[in-house]
Short mmCIF file of C-alpha atoms in Angstrom, two decimals:
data_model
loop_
_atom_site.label_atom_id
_atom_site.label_comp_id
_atom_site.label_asym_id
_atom_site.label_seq_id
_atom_site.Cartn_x
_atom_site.Cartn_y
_atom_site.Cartn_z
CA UNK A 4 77.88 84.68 99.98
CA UNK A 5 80.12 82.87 102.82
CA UNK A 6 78.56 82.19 106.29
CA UNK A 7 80.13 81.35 109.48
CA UNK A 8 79.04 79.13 112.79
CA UNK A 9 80.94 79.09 115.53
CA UNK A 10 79.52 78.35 119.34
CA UNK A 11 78.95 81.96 120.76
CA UNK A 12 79.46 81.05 124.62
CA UNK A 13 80.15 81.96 127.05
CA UNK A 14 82.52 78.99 126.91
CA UNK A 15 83.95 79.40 130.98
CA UNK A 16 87.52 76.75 131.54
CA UNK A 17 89.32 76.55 134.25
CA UNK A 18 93.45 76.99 133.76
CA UNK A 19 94.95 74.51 131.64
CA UNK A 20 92.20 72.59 130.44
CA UNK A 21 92.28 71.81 126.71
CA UNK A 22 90.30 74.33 124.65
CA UNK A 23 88.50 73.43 121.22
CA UNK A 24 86.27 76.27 120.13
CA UNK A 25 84.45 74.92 116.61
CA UNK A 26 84.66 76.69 113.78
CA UNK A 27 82.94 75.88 110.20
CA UNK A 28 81.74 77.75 107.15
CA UNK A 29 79.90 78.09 103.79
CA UNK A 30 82.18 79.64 100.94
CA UNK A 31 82.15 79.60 97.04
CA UNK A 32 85.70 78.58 95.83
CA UNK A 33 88.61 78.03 98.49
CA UNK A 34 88.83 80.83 100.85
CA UNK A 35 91.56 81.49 103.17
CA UNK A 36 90.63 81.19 107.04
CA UNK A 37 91.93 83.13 109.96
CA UNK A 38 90.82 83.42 113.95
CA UNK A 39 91.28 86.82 114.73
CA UNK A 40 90.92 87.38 119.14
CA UNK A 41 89.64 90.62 120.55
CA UNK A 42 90.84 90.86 124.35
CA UNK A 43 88.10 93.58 126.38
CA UNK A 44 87.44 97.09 124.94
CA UNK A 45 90.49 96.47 121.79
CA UNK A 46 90.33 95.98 118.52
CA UNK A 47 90.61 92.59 116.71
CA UNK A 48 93.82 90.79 116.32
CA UNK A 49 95.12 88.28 114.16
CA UNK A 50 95.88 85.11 116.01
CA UNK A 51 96.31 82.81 112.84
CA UNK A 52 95.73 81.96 109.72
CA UNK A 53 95.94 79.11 107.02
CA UNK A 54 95.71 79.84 102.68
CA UNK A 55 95.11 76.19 101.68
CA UNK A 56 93.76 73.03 102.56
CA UNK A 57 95.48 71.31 105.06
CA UNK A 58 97.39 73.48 106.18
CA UNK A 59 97.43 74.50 110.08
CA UNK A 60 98.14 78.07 110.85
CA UNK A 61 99.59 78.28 114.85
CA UNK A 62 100.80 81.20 117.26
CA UNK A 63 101.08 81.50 120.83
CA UNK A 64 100.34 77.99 121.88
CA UNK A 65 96.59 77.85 119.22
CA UNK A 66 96.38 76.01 116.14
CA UNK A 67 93.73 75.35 113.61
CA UNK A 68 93.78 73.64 110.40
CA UNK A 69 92.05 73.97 107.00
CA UNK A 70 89.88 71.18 106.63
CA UNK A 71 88.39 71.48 103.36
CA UNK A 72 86.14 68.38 103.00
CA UNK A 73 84.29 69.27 106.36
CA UNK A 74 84.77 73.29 105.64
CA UNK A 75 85.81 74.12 109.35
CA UNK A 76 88.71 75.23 111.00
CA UNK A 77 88.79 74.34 114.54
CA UNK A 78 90.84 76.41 116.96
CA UNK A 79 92.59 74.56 119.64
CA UNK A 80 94.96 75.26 122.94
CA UNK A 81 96.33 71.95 124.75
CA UNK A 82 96.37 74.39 128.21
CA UNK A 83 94.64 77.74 128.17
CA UNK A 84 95.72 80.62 130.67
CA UNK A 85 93.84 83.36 132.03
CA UNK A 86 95.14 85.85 129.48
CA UNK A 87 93.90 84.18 127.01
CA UNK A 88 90.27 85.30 128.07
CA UNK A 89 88.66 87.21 125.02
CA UNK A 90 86.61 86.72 122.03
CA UNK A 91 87.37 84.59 119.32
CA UNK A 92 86.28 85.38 115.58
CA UNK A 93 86.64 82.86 113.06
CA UNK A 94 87.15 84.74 109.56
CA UNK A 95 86.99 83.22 105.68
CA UNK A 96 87.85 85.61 103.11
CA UNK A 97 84.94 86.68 100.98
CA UNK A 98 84.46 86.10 97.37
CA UNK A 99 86.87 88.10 95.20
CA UNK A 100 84.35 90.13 92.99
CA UNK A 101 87.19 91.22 90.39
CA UNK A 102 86.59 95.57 92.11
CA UNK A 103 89.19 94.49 94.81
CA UNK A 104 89.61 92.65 97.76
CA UNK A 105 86.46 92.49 99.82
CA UNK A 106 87.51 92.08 102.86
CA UNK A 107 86.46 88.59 105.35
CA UNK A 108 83.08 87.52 106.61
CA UNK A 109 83.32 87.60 110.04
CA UNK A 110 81.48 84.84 112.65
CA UNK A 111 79.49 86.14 115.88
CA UNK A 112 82.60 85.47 118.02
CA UNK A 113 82.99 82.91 121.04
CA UNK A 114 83.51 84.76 123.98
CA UNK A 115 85.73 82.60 126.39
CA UNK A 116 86.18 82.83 129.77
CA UNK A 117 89.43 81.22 132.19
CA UNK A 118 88.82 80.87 135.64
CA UNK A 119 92.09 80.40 137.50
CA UNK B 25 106.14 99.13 110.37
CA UNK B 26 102.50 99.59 109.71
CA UNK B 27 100.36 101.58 112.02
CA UNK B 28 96.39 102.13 111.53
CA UNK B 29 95.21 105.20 114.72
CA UNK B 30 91.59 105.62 115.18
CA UNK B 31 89.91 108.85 117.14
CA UNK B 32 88.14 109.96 119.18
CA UNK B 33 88.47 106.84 121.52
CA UNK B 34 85.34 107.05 122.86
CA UNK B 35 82.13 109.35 121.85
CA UNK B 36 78.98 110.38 123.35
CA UNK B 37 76.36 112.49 120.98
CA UNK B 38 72.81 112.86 121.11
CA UNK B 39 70.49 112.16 119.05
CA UNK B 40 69.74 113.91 115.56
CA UNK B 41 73.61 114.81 116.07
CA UNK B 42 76.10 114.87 113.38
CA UNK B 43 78.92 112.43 112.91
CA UNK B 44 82.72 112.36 112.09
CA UNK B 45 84.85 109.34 112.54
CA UNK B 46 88.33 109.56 111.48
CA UNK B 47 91.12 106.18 110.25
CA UNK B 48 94.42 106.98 109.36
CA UNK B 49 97.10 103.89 108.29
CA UNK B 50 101.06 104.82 108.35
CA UNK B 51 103.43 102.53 106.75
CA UNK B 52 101.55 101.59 103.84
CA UNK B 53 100.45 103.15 99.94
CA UNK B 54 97.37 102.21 98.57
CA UNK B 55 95.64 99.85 101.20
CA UNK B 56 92.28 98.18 101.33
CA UNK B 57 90.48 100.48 103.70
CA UNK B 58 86.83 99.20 105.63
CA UNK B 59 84.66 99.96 108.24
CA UNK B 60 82.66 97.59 110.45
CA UNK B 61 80.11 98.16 113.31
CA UNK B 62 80.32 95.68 116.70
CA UNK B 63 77.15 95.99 118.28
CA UNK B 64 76.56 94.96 121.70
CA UNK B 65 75.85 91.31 120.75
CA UNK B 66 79.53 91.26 119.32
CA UNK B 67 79.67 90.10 115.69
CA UNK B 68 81.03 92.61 113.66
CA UNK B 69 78.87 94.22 110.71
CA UNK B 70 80.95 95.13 107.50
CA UNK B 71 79.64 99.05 106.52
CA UNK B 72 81.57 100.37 103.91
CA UNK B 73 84.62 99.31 102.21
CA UNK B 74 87.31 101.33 99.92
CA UNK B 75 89.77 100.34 97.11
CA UNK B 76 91.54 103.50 96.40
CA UNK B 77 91.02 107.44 96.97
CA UNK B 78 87.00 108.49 95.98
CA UNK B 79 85.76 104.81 95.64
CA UNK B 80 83.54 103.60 98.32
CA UNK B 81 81.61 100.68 98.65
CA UNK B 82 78.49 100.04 100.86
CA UNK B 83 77.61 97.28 102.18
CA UNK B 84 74.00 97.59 103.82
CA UNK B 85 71.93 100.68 103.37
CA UNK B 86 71.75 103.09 106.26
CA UNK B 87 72.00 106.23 108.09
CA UNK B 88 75.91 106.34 107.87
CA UNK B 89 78.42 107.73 104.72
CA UNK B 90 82.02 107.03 104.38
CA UNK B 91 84.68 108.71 102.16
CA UNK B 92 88.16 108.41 101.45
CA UNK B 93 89.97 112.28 100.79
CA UNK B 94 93.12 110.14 100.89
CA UNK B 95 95.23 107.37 100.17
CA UNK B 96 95.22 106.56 104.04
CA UNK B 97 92.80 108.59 105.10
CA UNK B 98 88.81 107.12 105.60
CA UNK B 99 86.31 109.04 107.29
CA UNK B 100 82.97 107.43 108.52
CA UNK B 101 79.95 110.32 108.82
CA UNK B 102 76.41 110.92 109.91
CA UNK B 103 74.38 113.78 109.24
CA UNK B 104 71.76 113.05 111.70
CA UNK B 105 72.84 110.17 114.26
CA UNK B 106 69.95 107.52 115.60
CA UNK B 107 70.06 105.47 119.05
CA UNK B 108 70.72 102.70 116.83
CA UNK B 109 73.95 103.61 115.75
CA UNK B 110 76.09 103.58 118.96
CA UNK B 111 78.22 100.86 118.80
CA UNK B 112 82.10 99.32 118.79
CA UNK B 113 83.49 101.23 115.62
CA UNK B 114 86.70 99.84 113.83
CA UNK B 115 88.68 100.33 111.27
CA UNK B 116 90.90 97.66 109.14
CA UNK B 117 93.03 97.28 106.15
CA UNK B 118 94.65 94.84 103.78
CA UNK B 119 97.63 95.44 101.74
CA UNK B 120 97.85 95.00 98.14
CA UNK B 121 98.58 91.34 97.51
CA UNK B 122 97.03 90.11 101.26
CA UNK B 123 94.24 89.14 102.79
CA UNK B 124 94.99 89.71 106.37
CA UNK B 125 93.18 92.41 108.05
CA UNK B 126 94.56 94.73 110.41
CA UNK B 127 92.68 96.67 112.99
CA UNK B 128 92.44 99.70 114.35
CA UNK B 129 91.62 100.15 118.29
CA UNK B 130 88.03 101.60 117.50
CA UNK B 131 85.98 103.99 118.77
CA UNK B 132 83.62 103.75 121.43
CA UNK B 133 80.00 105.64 120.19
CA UNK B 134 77.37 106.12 122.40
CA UNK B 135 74.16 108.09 121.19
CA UNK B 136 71.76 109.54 123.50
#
C-alpha cells in the first residue's frame, strides 16, 4: 500500500519567510498528489493538486510539483502570512482496486505556525 | 454547487453509550462516500468507505459500523462506545470520474 512522510512540526516562521514543508511517498503505479490544509477545529481543504509527473498544482500563493523520480511533492510559499497557520496533509491517491475509488492515503500532517 | 453537512457538531457520551453519526452530500448522485477518524495526534485514520447505496467497506476492524440507507446519505454507529473512540470525525466524498476529496466540517466526539 502507499505511505507518506512529511515533517510533523511544529514548523513556527515568522511573516514572510519562505516556507518549504517536504513531502514524499511510496505508491504502486502513478498516483495523483494533493496537499489538503486544515485551519483549527475545520475540516480538511483542498489546497492543490497535480495528476502527472511534472506537473505543479498552485493556489493562493503555494505550489508543489510532481516529482516522480524522487516520489515527493514539496509544498512551497515564497512569503507566508499569519492566516496561513494550519495543518498541512500531503495526500497520494491509493491504489485503484477495480470495487471503486478508494479514496487517498493521508500523511500525519505538518502543523505550521506564523508568528507575526 | 456541492455541499457535504455533518451533525451533531460536537458530542459528548459516556461510556458503553450508543452511537449515531450522520453525512449528508447535496449537489451530487452517486458519490464516493468515507469516513475517517483524526485523533488527537492529527493524522487522519480511513474507517469505512462506500461505493453506492448498501456497500460498505472497512478498513480496520473495530468497535464502529457504517451504512449507507442512501445515495447521499452515510451514517457512522456504535453500539457500545469506548474512551478510545472520541476523536475529530469527518466525512468526504469523490465524484464519479475524480479523485479529489471533499470534506465535511466533522464532528467533535468526546467519550467519557
Amino acid at each position: 500500500g502507499n505511505s507518506v512522510t512529511q515533517m510533523e512540526g511544529p514548523v513556527t516562521l515568522s511573516e514572510e519567510a519562505f516556507l518549504t514543508i517536504n513531502c514524499t511517498y511510496t505508491a504502486t503505479g502513478y498516483p495523483s498528489l494533493f496537499w489538503y490544509v486544515q485551519y483549527p477545529g475545520e475540516g480538511l481543504q483542498l489546497l492543490l493538486k497535480a495528476t502527472k509527473a511534472d506537473d505543479k498544482g498552485s493556489n493562493k500563493g503555494f505550489e508543489a510539483t510532481y516529482r516522480k523520480e524522487t516520489t515527493s511533492f514539496h509544498l512551497e510559499k515564497g512569503s507566508v502570512q499569519v492566516s496561513d497557520s494550519a495543518v498541512y496533509f500531503c495526500a497520494p491517491t491509493r491504489p485503484y482496486s477495480g470495487g471503486g475509488a478508494d479514496g487517498l492515503t493521508f500523511g500525519k500532517g505538518t502543523h505550521l505556525i506564523i508568528q507575526p | 454547487s456541492q455541499t457535504i453537512h455533518q451533525w451533531p457538531a460536537t458530542l459528548v457520551q459516556p461510556v458503553g453509550s450508543p452511537l449515531s453519526l450522520e453525512c449528508t452530500v447535496e449537489g451530487t448522485s452517486n458519490p464516493n462516500l468515507y469516513w475517517y477518524r483524526q485523533a488527537a495526534g492529527r493524522g487522519l485514520q480511513l474507517l469505512f468507505y462506500s461505493v453506492g447505496i448498501g456497500q460498505i467497506s472497512s478498513e480496520v476492524p473495530q468497535n464502529l459500523s457504517a451504512s449507507r440507507p442512501q445515495d447521499r446519505q452515510f451514517i457512522l454507529s456504535s453500539k457500545k462506545l469506548l474512551l478510545s473512540d472520541s476523536g475529530f470525525y469527518l466525512c468526504a466524498w469523490i465524484g464519479s470520474g475524480s479523485y479529489e476529496q471533499y470534506f465535511g466540517p466533522g464532528t467533535r466526539l468526546t467519550v467519557t
